[in-house]
């Protein structure tokens, strides 16, 4: 962090500025004390505060993850319902085959293939970066400009494909299970419309496992964004982290991993809380005194 | 009693049940064949590869960036074309598959060893140790394996001196992937250990004064290993993908001894100038290898599952 021709005094000054002359446990206590306040020190490579670096990169990653999660849900759930209801139609078979490919292709290969087809051969979509962004305070968004939206298409598809196939297969399996139960037969006997049976009764009862898995997958989307961001040179936190790993930039790595850990804890907590909102049985159980 | 029963079961598999199921399943036969081709190509790469991509003397820069067969400007001696330094892509893939398989198998062996030992101790010992090991597994399972592997790799890079990293990169990678996968094995083994430890043969062994270590590894281990082996087959594919991903991200195998992931990463730079074959062929090789292992593993799991018969 000092130049090669820095004097002995300058070096000593930097050492005491950074607290490196203190014993190990004092350094560690200081690190923890600052970390809980969101302060992780200076990046070894860029010489800037880590919190500023992360804050700059946060919007890009969150936008990408949110769009990918939304895409996975709005395509995955209907896909799962359809493949469960029309099990033998060719479209359902086709969707299942595609989902098998989605599960077995590594994420970065999907990204490379999409770049090859849509950016190199067809030249329709940009293959790297975020396009133009607009700033609102410290938050930058690419959702409002045309080039920003175009740049978002390939990365969000790449990121969501795996989650989409997972949700589709899960919804399909759960639907098939629920459609076999007695209350569905009874609902048919009552002469309810297919629509009411499928969406009012069957889909609702598949929601508990679906919420668990999608909730937990939301965390993985942010973690897997590392790969997608590397493929598309998307200027998010994952790219920052990978660069930090290859340069052994410890403060950035520590800050990113603490952030991810926080995200995972928050997501697990909200998934647990959502159970109560979705499944009335849990609420009743709470009223019954524990045995 | 159980050990005798499982032995005859083992004998029955070999006698025909499993083999019969294998003969009846086209998917299993095809994926086994594909896997066999991949294995032979990888293991015997130094002898059967058309070129040696690491022998600098045989490289010829005038051959650089030759396209694969069937395209204009293709050269007959390079079936899948060459990269920017005139290395034969097919040979590079064969050598790369070697590294990928090595890392995948070694990493799975490490996680099986770790997971099985911890699971056995946890299930047989019980109490606080059990609680501690299982909570550690829970914590690790709530994060994706790739994050754990990246964490280990990053810490190793920070701790080891710069120059040393190149030599031990492969070992670090194997440890990172191996450690990131142990909890699944530990959980499986622990639950079967809990069932097995109440059985008479374990009590008998205890009564005649066999040490706990011998009971664990000579009596319990053979009886809890079945599900672990099936899990391990499928996890080899996962480990290979994880290795390729890490190498693609630039934190895995160094480019001096490239794995499939490293080849894809290097080739990715040429995608925009139209030399797609440098990255697409290693990618295809990776997918074929992983798909073959996955399909074979799935078949094995179903074939060994008595509930599905």
XYZ file of C-alpha atoms in Angstrom:
600
model
C 0.000 0.000 0.000
C 3.030 2.278 0.251
C 5.300 2.707 -2.734
C 8.459 0.661 -3.204
C 10.694 3.603 -2.290
C 8.820 4.491 0.913
C 11.022 5.406 3.837
C 11.269 3.415 7.033
C 9.193 6.088 8.844
C 6.404 5.932 6.284
C 6.258 2.172 6.646
C 6.150 2.420 10.441
C 3.491 5.106 10.185
C 1.286 2.893 7.992
C 1.829 -0.054 10.321
C 0.594 1.891 13.325
C -2.224 3.504 11.293
C -3.490 0.055 10.349
C -2.910 -1.255 13.886
C -0.483 -3.942 12.693
C 1.895 -3.219 15.609
C -0.765 -4.347 18.091
C -0.886 -7.929 19.429
C -2.993 -10.478 17.575
C -5.937 -10.537 20.001
C -6.218 -6.737 20.016
C -6.260 -6.753 16.204
C -8.923 -9.451 16.191
C -11.118 -7.692 18.774
C -10.828 -4.509 16.759
C -11.759 -6.372 13.564
C -14.855 -7.891 15.178
C -15.812 -4.578 16.766
C -15.645 -2.817 13.427
C -17.235 -5.675 11.503
C -20.443 -5.559 13.547
C -20.684 -1.899 12.597
C -20.346 -2.843 8.933
C -16.776 -1.538 8.666
C -14.307 -4.038 7.188
C -11.310 -1.812 6.604
C -9.531 -1.045 3.358
C -9.363 -3.281 0.320
C -5.752 -4.452 -0.039
C -5.887 -4.132 -3.809
C -7.835 -0.949 -4.373
C -7.004 0.935 -1.156
C -10.640 1.989 -0.713
C -13.017 1.173 2.160
C -14.628 -2.230 1.636
C -18.054 -1.000 2.724
C -18.031 1.604 -0.083
C -16.974 -1.014 -2.634
C -19.760 -3.381 -1.570
C -22.344 -0.598 -1.539
C -21.402 0.345 -5.113
C -21.772 -3.241 -6.259
C -24.855 -4.202 -4.231
C -27.557 -2.793 -6.572
C -26.226 -4.687 -9.600
C -26.283 -8.056 -7.806
C -29.646 -7.508 -6.127
C -31.304 -6.447 -9.383
C -29.911 -9.461 -11.208
C -30.924 -11.848 -8.409
C -34.420 -10.365 -8.084
C -35.127 -10.548 -11.808
C -33.769 -14.113 -11.965
C -35.867 -15.222 -8.977
C -38.990 -13.640 -10.451
C -38.315 -15.299 -13.795
C -37.820 -18.680 -12.114
C -41.109 -18.331 -10.219
C -43.328 -17.046 -13.012
C -42.068 -19.665 -15.454
C -41.355 -22.495 -13.018
C -44.675 -22.736 -11.178
C -46.940 -22.692 -14.275
C -44.516 -25.092 -15.955
C -44.781 -27.472 -13.010
C -48.574 -27.269 -12.901
C -48.817 -27.839 -16.635
C -46.480 -30.833 -16.710
C -48.401 -32.359 -13.786
C -51.867 -31.850 -15.311
C -51.033 -32.791 -18.922
C -48.532 -35.477 -18.151
C -48.531 -37.112 -21.565
C -48.677 -34.114 -23.870
C -45.606 -33.530 -26.004
C -45.102 -30.059 -24.553
C -44.875 -31.497 -21.032
C -42.393 -34.114 -22.205
C -40.416 -31.399 -23.945
C -40.371 -29.205 -20.813
C -39.177 -32.141 -18.724
C -36.400 -32.893 -21.190
C -35.324 -29.237 -21.156
C -35.339 -29.264 -17.375
C -33.056 -32.311 -17.369
C -30.616 -30.367 -19.522
C -30.952 -27.363 -17.213
C -30.000 -29.501 -14.241
C -27.023 -31.217 -15.828
C -25.448 -28.268 -17.679
C -23.132 -26.233 -15.455
C -24.273 -22.605 -15.101
C -21.230 -21.111 -16.757
C -21.644 -23.307 -19.851
C -25.249 -22.142 -20.250
C -23.954 -18.581 -20.095
C -21.269 -19.255 -22.689
C -23.765 -20.940 -25.029
C -26.205 -18.031 -24.701
C -23.402 -15.551 -25.436
C -22.319 -17.574 -28.456
C -25.845 -17.737 -29.887
C -27.363 -14.367 -29.008
C -24.329 -12.096 -28.820
C -21.737 -13.538 -31.211
C -23.751 -15.278 -33.945
C -27.005 -13.293 -33.927
C -25.639 -10.078 -32.419
C -28.979 -9.231 -30.780
C -27.972 -8.768 -27.180
C -24.922 -7.375 -25.375
C -22.712 -9.995 -23.743
C -21.110 -8.055 -20.913
C -21.687 -5.206 -18.493
C -24.863 -3.559 -17.254
C -25.522 -1.074 -20.018
C -26.490 2.462 -19.034
C -27.619 2.916 -15.458
C -29.527 5.657 -13.683
C -28.639 6.723 -10.176
C -31.028 7.352 -7.296
C -28.842 8.454 -4.396
C -26.355 5.597 -3.971
C -28.605 3.076 -5.719
C -27.988 2.601 -9.417
C -30.516 0.839 -11.582
C -30.371 -0.582 -15.071
C -34.095 -1.325 -15.140
C -35.078 2.052 -16.568
C -32.848 2.313 -19.622
C -33.188 0.318 -22.816
C -29.561 -0.793 -22.883
C -29.781 -1.709 -19.188
C -32.771 -3.955 -19.797
C -31.151 -5.535 -22.844
C -28.004 -6.251 -20.857
C -30.092 -7.903 -18.145
C -31.736 -10.520 -20.388
C -28.922 -13.039 -20.869
C -27.508 -12.957 -17.315
C -30.930 -13.289 -15.688
C -31.876 -16.242 -17.922
C -28.558 -17.925 -17.142
C -28.998 -17.404 -13.424
C -32.640 -18.451 -13.305
C -32.511 -21.561 -15.506
C -31.323 -23.917 -12.776
C -33.755 -22.583 -10.169
C -36.559 -22.625 -12.750
C -36.084 -26.306 -13.524
C -35.827 -27.086 -9.827
C -39.087 -25.284 -9.034
C -40.804 -26.861 -12.040
C -39.816 -30.396 -11.025
C -40.773 -29.744 -7.416
C -44.193 -28.289 -8.255
C -44.811 -31.168 -10.657
C -43.940 -33.829 -8.086
C -46.011 -32.166 -5.361
C -48.992 -31.650 -7.694
C -48.951 -35.298 -8.768
C -48.938 -36.300 -5.108
C -51.783 -33.962 -4.145
C -53.933 -34.863 -7.163
C -54.043 -38.463 -5.884
C -55.465 -37.523 -2.457
C -59.038 -38.117 -1.329
C -59.981 -34.491 -0.930
C -59.291 -33.864 -4.604
C -61.508 -36.823 -5.522
C -64.144 -35.435 -3.191
C -63.867 -31.987 -4.751
C -64.428 -33.591 -8.163
C -67.409 -35.482 -6.800
C -68.859 -32.203 -5.596
C -68.754 -31.067 -9.220
C -66.302 -28.221 -8.784
C -64.731 -26.847 -11.919
C -61.298 -28.090 -12.937
C -59.984 -24.592 -12.444
C -61.148 -24.434 -8.819
C -59.787 -27.910 -8.100
C -56.417 -27.386 -9.708
C -55.643 -23.911 -8.497
C -57.840 -23.478 -5.419
C -57.273 -26.892 -3.867
C -54.306 -28.666 -5.419
C -51.842 -25.829 -6.014
C -52.485 -24.265 -2.604
C -51.573 -27.485 -0.857
C -48.303 -27.811 -2.717
C -47.159 -24.405 -1.548
C -45.438 -25.330 1.730
C -42.557 -27.325 0.233
C -42.393 -24.933 -2.710
C -41.963 -21.955 -0.396
C -39.258 -23.767 1.568
C -37.234 -24.637 -1.472
C -37.673 -21.350 -3.338
C -36.909 -19.390 -0.204
C -33.715 -21.298 0.356
C -32.909 -21.079 -3.353
C -33.075 -17.292 -3.162
C -29.892 -17.432 -1.115
C -28.277 -19.718 -3.660
C -29.258 -17.318 -6.446
C -27.214 -14.593 -4.789
C -24.343 -17.058 -4.251
C -24.521 -18.467 -7.798
C -24.559 -14.902 -9.106
C -20.770 -15.158 -8.628
C -20.588 -17.468 -11.661
C -23.068 -15.560 -13.817
C -21.381 -12.256 -13.013
C -18.017 -13.681 -14.035
C -19.346 -14.997 -17.345
C -21.068 -11.730 -18.246
C -18.609 -9.373 -16.506
C -21.592 -8.035 -14.567
C -20.269 -5.410 -12.144
C -21.819 -6.906 -9.001
C -20.555 -8.169 -5.682
C -19.806 -11.655 -6.978
C -17.317 -10.341 -9.521
C -15.745 -8.236 -6.767
C -15.482 -11.355 -4.598
C -13.880 -13.481 -7.304
C -11.324 -10.798 -8.002
C -10.702 -10.587 -4.256
C -10.160 -14.365 -4.058
C -7.641 -14.427 -6.887
C -5.707 -11.510 -5.356
C -6.100 -12.811 -1.757
C -7.781 -9.507 -0.835
C -8.850 -10.673 2.631
C -10.940 -7.669 3.830
C -13.172 -7.841 0.745
C -13.525 -11.640 1.080
C -14.413 -11.350 4.780
C -16.961 -8.623 4.158
C -18.610 -10.463 1.271
C -18.849 -13.745 3.169
C -20.295 -11.987 6.234
C -22.833 -10.312 3.984
C -23.802 -13.627 2.362
C -24.062 -15.283 5.784
C -26.371 -12.486 6.926
C -28.515 -12.908 3.809
C -28.794 -16.670 4.401
C -29.779 -16.218 8.051
C -32.416 -13.627 7.136
C -33.814 -15.826 4.365
C -34.011 -18.920 6.586
C -35.772 -16.880 9.239
C -38.321 -15.423 6.837
C -38.992 -18.876 5.355
C -39.721 -20.221 8.836
C -42.030 -17.295 9.552
C -43.800 -17.745 6.209
C -44.835 -21.275 7.201
C -47.173 -19.817 9.790
C -48.703 -17.514 7.233
C -49.213 -20.288 4.684
C -50.045 -23.372 6.733
C -52.967 -22.927 9.154
C -52.199 -26.283 10.814
C -49.085 -24.824 12.385
C -51.068 -22.017 13.924
C -53.537 -24.437 15.512
C -50.741 -26.595 16.846
C -49.342 -23.594 18.634
C -52.582 -23.112 20.574
C -52.627 -26.714 21.788
C -50.437 -26.991 24.909
C -47.224 -28.879 24.241
C -47.286 -32.477 25.392
C -27.315 -61.871 11.336
C -27.487 -58.679 9.386
C -23.963 -59.000 8.144
C -24.705 -62.466 6.805
C -27.900 -61.245 5.162
C -26.146 -58.338 3.524
C -23.392 -60.619 2.307
C -25.801 -62.889 0.509
C -27.506 -59.794 -0.851
C -24.154 -58.659 -2.182
C -23.584 -62.055 -3.743
C -27.030 -61.975 -5.309
C -26.301 -58.599 -6.945
C -23.208 -59.971 -8.520
C -24.863 -63.234 -9.501
C -27.366 -61.615 -11.726
C -29.966 -59.261 -10.348
C -27.909 -56.166 -10.900
C -26.311 -57.480 -14.060
C -29.704 -58.491 -15.404
C -31.121 -55.036 -14.669
C -28.124 -53.535 -16.396
C -28.656 -55.611 -19.544
C -32.297 -54.564 -19.624
C -31.619 -50.824 -19.348
C -30.496 -49.140 -22.585
C -29.761 -45.883 -20.713
C -27.406 -47.692 -18.349
C -25.613 -49.500 -21.176
C -25.145 -46.374 -23.284
C -23.960 -44.230 -20.386
C -21.610 -46.992 -19.223
C -20.156 -47.190 -22.742
C -19.760 -43.422 -22.987
C -18.147 -43.355 -19.569
C -15.806 -46.179 -20.555
C -14.711 -44.252 -23.655
C -14.124 -41.132 -21.551
C -12.145 -43.131 -18.982
C -9.951 -44.821 -21.570
C -9.346 -41.546 -23.407
C -8.417 -39.839 -20.143
C -6.343 -42.574 -18.521
C -4.323 -43.433 -21.612
C -4.093 -39.857 -22.906
C -0.259 -39.744 -22.888
C -0.156 -42.781 -25.217
C -3.184 -42.415 -27.458
C -3.613 -38.633 -27.772
C -2.723 -37.457 -31.291
C -0.404 -34.760 -29.900
C 1.160 -33.890 -26.591
C -0.112 -30.381 -25.810
C 2.503 -29.898 -23.097
C 5.525 -30.780 -25.191
C 6.583 -27.324 -26.305
C 8.941 -28.770 -28.916
C 6.086 -30.217 -30.993
C 4.010 -27.021 -30.947
C 3.968 -25.041 -34.131
C 2.622 -21.511 -34.000
C 1.765 -21.578 -37.685
C -0.864 -24.196 -36.825
C -2.546 -21.822 -34.344
C -6.327 -21.345 -34.435
C -6.976 -23.990 -37.088
C -10.729 -24.708 -37.221
C -12.159 -28.228 -36.682
C -12.848 -30.688 -39.497
C -15.513 -29.735 -41.974
C -14.776 -26.036 -41.845
C -12.846 -23.949 -44.341
C -9.151 -23.878 -43.549
C -9.231 -27.029 -41.417
C -6.052 -29.070 -41.153
C -6.355 -32.826 -41.398
C -4.127 -33.607 -38.414
C -6.263 -31.582 -35.968
C -9.716 -33.181 -35.705
C -11.215 -30.547 -33.385
C -8.982 -27.666 -34.403
C -6.239 -25.925 -32.419
C -6.027 -23.111 -29.879
C -4.086 -19.855 -30.061
C -0.733 -21.592 -29.481
C -1.263 -24.378 -31.973
C -2.221 -26.998 -29.379
C -4.555 -29.724 -30.585
C -7.946 -29.210 -28.892
C -8.762 -32.936 -28.867
C -5.509 -33.789 -27.074
C -5.986 -30.929 -24.629
C -9.470 -32.283 -23.839
C -8.077 -35.780 -23.232
C -5.415 -34.467 -20.870
C -7.949 -32.096 -19.285
C -10.411 -34.917 -18.605
C -7.588 -36.676 -16.737
C -7.171 -33.738 -14.367
C -10.933 -33.286 -13.987
C -11.449 -36.968 -13.162
C -8.479 -36.981 -10.793
C -9.787 -33.981 -8.859
C -13.360 -35.311 -8.882
C -12.491 -38.812 -7.650
C -9.943 -37.605 -5.085
C -12.329 -34.971 -3.721
C -15.165 -37.500 -3.389
C -12.803 -39.972 -1.697
C -11.842 -37.252 0.777
C -15.448 -36.292 1.547
C -16.444 -39.966 1.902
C -13.574 -40.526 4.339
C -14.386 -37.404 6.349
C -18.147 -37.863 6.234
C -18.157 -41.581 7.023
C -15.745 -41.276 9.967
C -17.556 -38.287 11.459
C -20.948 -39.916 10.850
C -19.875 -43.191 12.500
C -18.384 -41.441 15.525
C -21.373 -39.138 15.754
C -23.960 -41.911 15.536
C -22.155 -44.399 17.777
C -20.841 -41.902 20.319
C -23.938 -39.775 20.689
C -24.187 -37.029 23.277
C -22.408 -33.731 22.964
C -19.981 -34.816 20.286
C -22.918 -35.944 18.140
C -24.721 -32.650 18.685
C -21.590 -30.681 17.824
C -20.819 -32.601 14.624
C -24.407 -32.495 13.416
C -24.803 -28.770 14.107
C -21.580 -28.152 12.187
C -23.035 -30.184 9.314
C -26.291 -28.199 9.488
C -24.434 -24.909 9.317
C -22.401 -26.056 6.355
C -25.398 -27.531 4.529
C -27.267 -24.230 4.646
C -24.647 -22.703 2.352
C -24.098 -23.823 -1.255
C -21.034 -26.053 -1.661
C -19.456 -23.590 -4.087
C -19.286 -20.900 -1.410
C -17.596 -23.259 1.040
C -15.101 -24.320 -1.621
C -14.410 -20.687 -2.562
C -13.919 -19.831 1.106
C -11.377 -22.631 1.627
C -9.612 -21.791 -1.618
C -9.487 -18.088 -0.765
C -8.138 -18.694 2.735
C -5.494 -21.052 1.328
C -4.432 -18.377 -1.130
C -4.182 -15.794 1.633
C -2.218 -18.090 3.960
C 0.181 -19.694 1.482
C 2.978 -17.585 -0.003
C 2.421 -16.471 -3.567
C 5.003 -18.653 -5.291
C 3.984 -21.832 -3.525
C 0.418 -21.699 -4.720
C 1.016 -23.005 -8.214
C 2.391 -26.324 -6.983
C -0.231 -27.041 -4.359
C -3.202 -25.597 -6.263
C -4.427 -29.078 -7.166
C -4.231 -30.277 -3.555
C -5.961 -27.134 -2.274
C -8.690 -27.639 -4.840
C -9.221 -31.282 -3.854
C -9.370 -30.345 -0.171
C -11.748 -27.438 -0.877
C -14.180 -29.598 -2.880
C -13.800 -32.573 -0.532
C -14.500 -30.587 2.607
C -17.443 -28.792 1.016
C -19.301 -32.101 0.549
C -18.844 -34.128 3.738
C -22.128 -33.318 5.561
C -24.367 -35.393 3.253
C -22.276 -38.506 3.922
C -22.086 -37.800 7.645
C -25.867 -37.523 7.870
C -26.513 -40.694 5.853
C -23.981 -42.711 7.844
C -25.143 -41.337 11.183
C -28.757 -42.315 10.567
C -27.861 -45.859 9.483
C -25.416 -46.163 12.394
C -28.191 -45.252 14.827
C -30.258 -48.127 13.416
C -27.378 -50.615 13.297
C -25.941 -49.948 16.740
C -29.023 -51.310 18.495
C -28.749 -54.652 16.687
C -27.590 -57.861 18.289
C -24.298 -58.268 16.486
C -23.082 -54.944 17.841
C -24.189 -55.860 21.351
C -22.477 -59.216 21.017
C -19.278 -57.538 19.857
C -19.447 -55.183 22.806
C -20.043 -58.012 25.266
C -16.976 -59.930 24.168
C -14.920 -56.814 24.782
C -14.025 -55.544 21.330
C -12.765 -51.954 21.407
C -15.125 -49.236 20.148
C -12.771 -48.384 17.301
C -12.839 -51.978 16.042
C -16.632 -52.133 16.372
C -16.934 -48.911 14.403
C -14.668 -49.746 11.533
C -14.819 -53.561 11.325
C -18.432 -54.248 12.253
C -20.523 -51.126 11.668
C -18.700 -49.714 8.657
C -19.442 -52.551 6.198
C -23.128 -52.377 7.089
C -23.589 -48.651 6.578
C -21.501 -48.327 3.430
C -24.137 -49.309 0.832
C -26.051 -46.021 0.505
C -22.777 -44.104 0.763
C -21.346 -45.783 -2.329
C -24.398 -44.895 -4.431
C -24.261 -41.322 -3.176
C -20.552 -41.179 -3.976
C -21.089 -42.238 -7.621
C -23.467 -39.364 -8.240
C -21.296 -36.957 -6.272
C -18.329 -37.599 -8.550
C -20.303 -35.782 -11.244
C -21.123 -32.950 -8.838
C -17.478 -32.704 -7.813
C -16.354 -32.560 -11.453
C -18.819 -29.746 -12.160
C -17.685 -27.911 -9.039
C -14.062 -28.282 -10.093
C -14.866 -27.012 -13.581
C -16.772 -24.071 -12.124
C -13.937 -23.111 -9.781
C -11.401 -23.456 -12.584
C -13.626 -21.381 -14.835
C -13.776 -18.682 -12.170
C -9.979 -18.694 -12.210
C -9.468 -20.026 -8.694
C -9.000 -23.700 -9.539
C -6.447 -25.602 -11.583
C -3.706 -23.318 -12.985
C -3.430 -23.050 -16.809
C -0.112 -24.925 -16.791
C -1.931 -28.240 -16.301
C -5.410 -27.368 -17.528
C -8.561 -29.245 -16.518
C -11.737 -29.050 -18.602
C -12.860 -25.971 -16.655
C -9.550 -24.201 -17.270
C -9.762 -25.020 -20.992
C -13.255 -23.514 -21.142
C -12.033 -20.425 -19.313
C -9.066 -19.955 -21.637
C -11.173 -20.593 -24.731
C -13.822 -18.156 -23.556
C -11.526 -15.260 -24.497
C -11.643 -16.352 -28.140
C -15.427 -16.652 -28.327
C -15.875 -13.122 -29.634
C -13.324 -13.417 -32.387
C -15.218 -16.419 -33.774
C -12.958 -19.266 -32.560
C -15.807 -21.033 -30.781
C -14.282 -24.512 -30.937
C -11.636 -23.769 -28.308
C -14.292 -23.408 -25.623
C -17.303 -25.344 -26.957
C -15.582 -28.731 -27.408
C -14.187 -28.902 -23.855
C -17.636 -27.782 -22.681
C -19.297 -30.569 -24.632
C -16.796 -33.076 -23.225
C -17.621 -31.915 -19.708
C -21.362 -32.235 -20.288
C -21.048 -35.707 -21.822
C -18.864 -36.930 -18.959
C -21.134 -35.496 -16.257
C -24.325 -36.691 -17.941
C -22.943 -40.236 -18.306
C -21.973 -40.397 -14.628
C -25.308 -38.908 -13.546
C -27.407 -41.310 -15.609
C -25.381 -44.299 -14.470
C -25.608 -43.132 -10.859
C -29.382 -42.655 -11.127
C -29.761 -46.100 -12.601
C -27.600 -47.596 -9.851
C -29.639 -45.858 -7.168
C -32.912 -47.180 -8.560
C -31.480 -50.646 -9.181
C -30.239 -50.926 -5.606
C -33.445 -49.562 -4.121
C -35.562 -52.556 -3.046
C -38.661 -50.354 -2.749
C -38.785 -49.810 -6.493
C -38.750 -53.495 -7.417
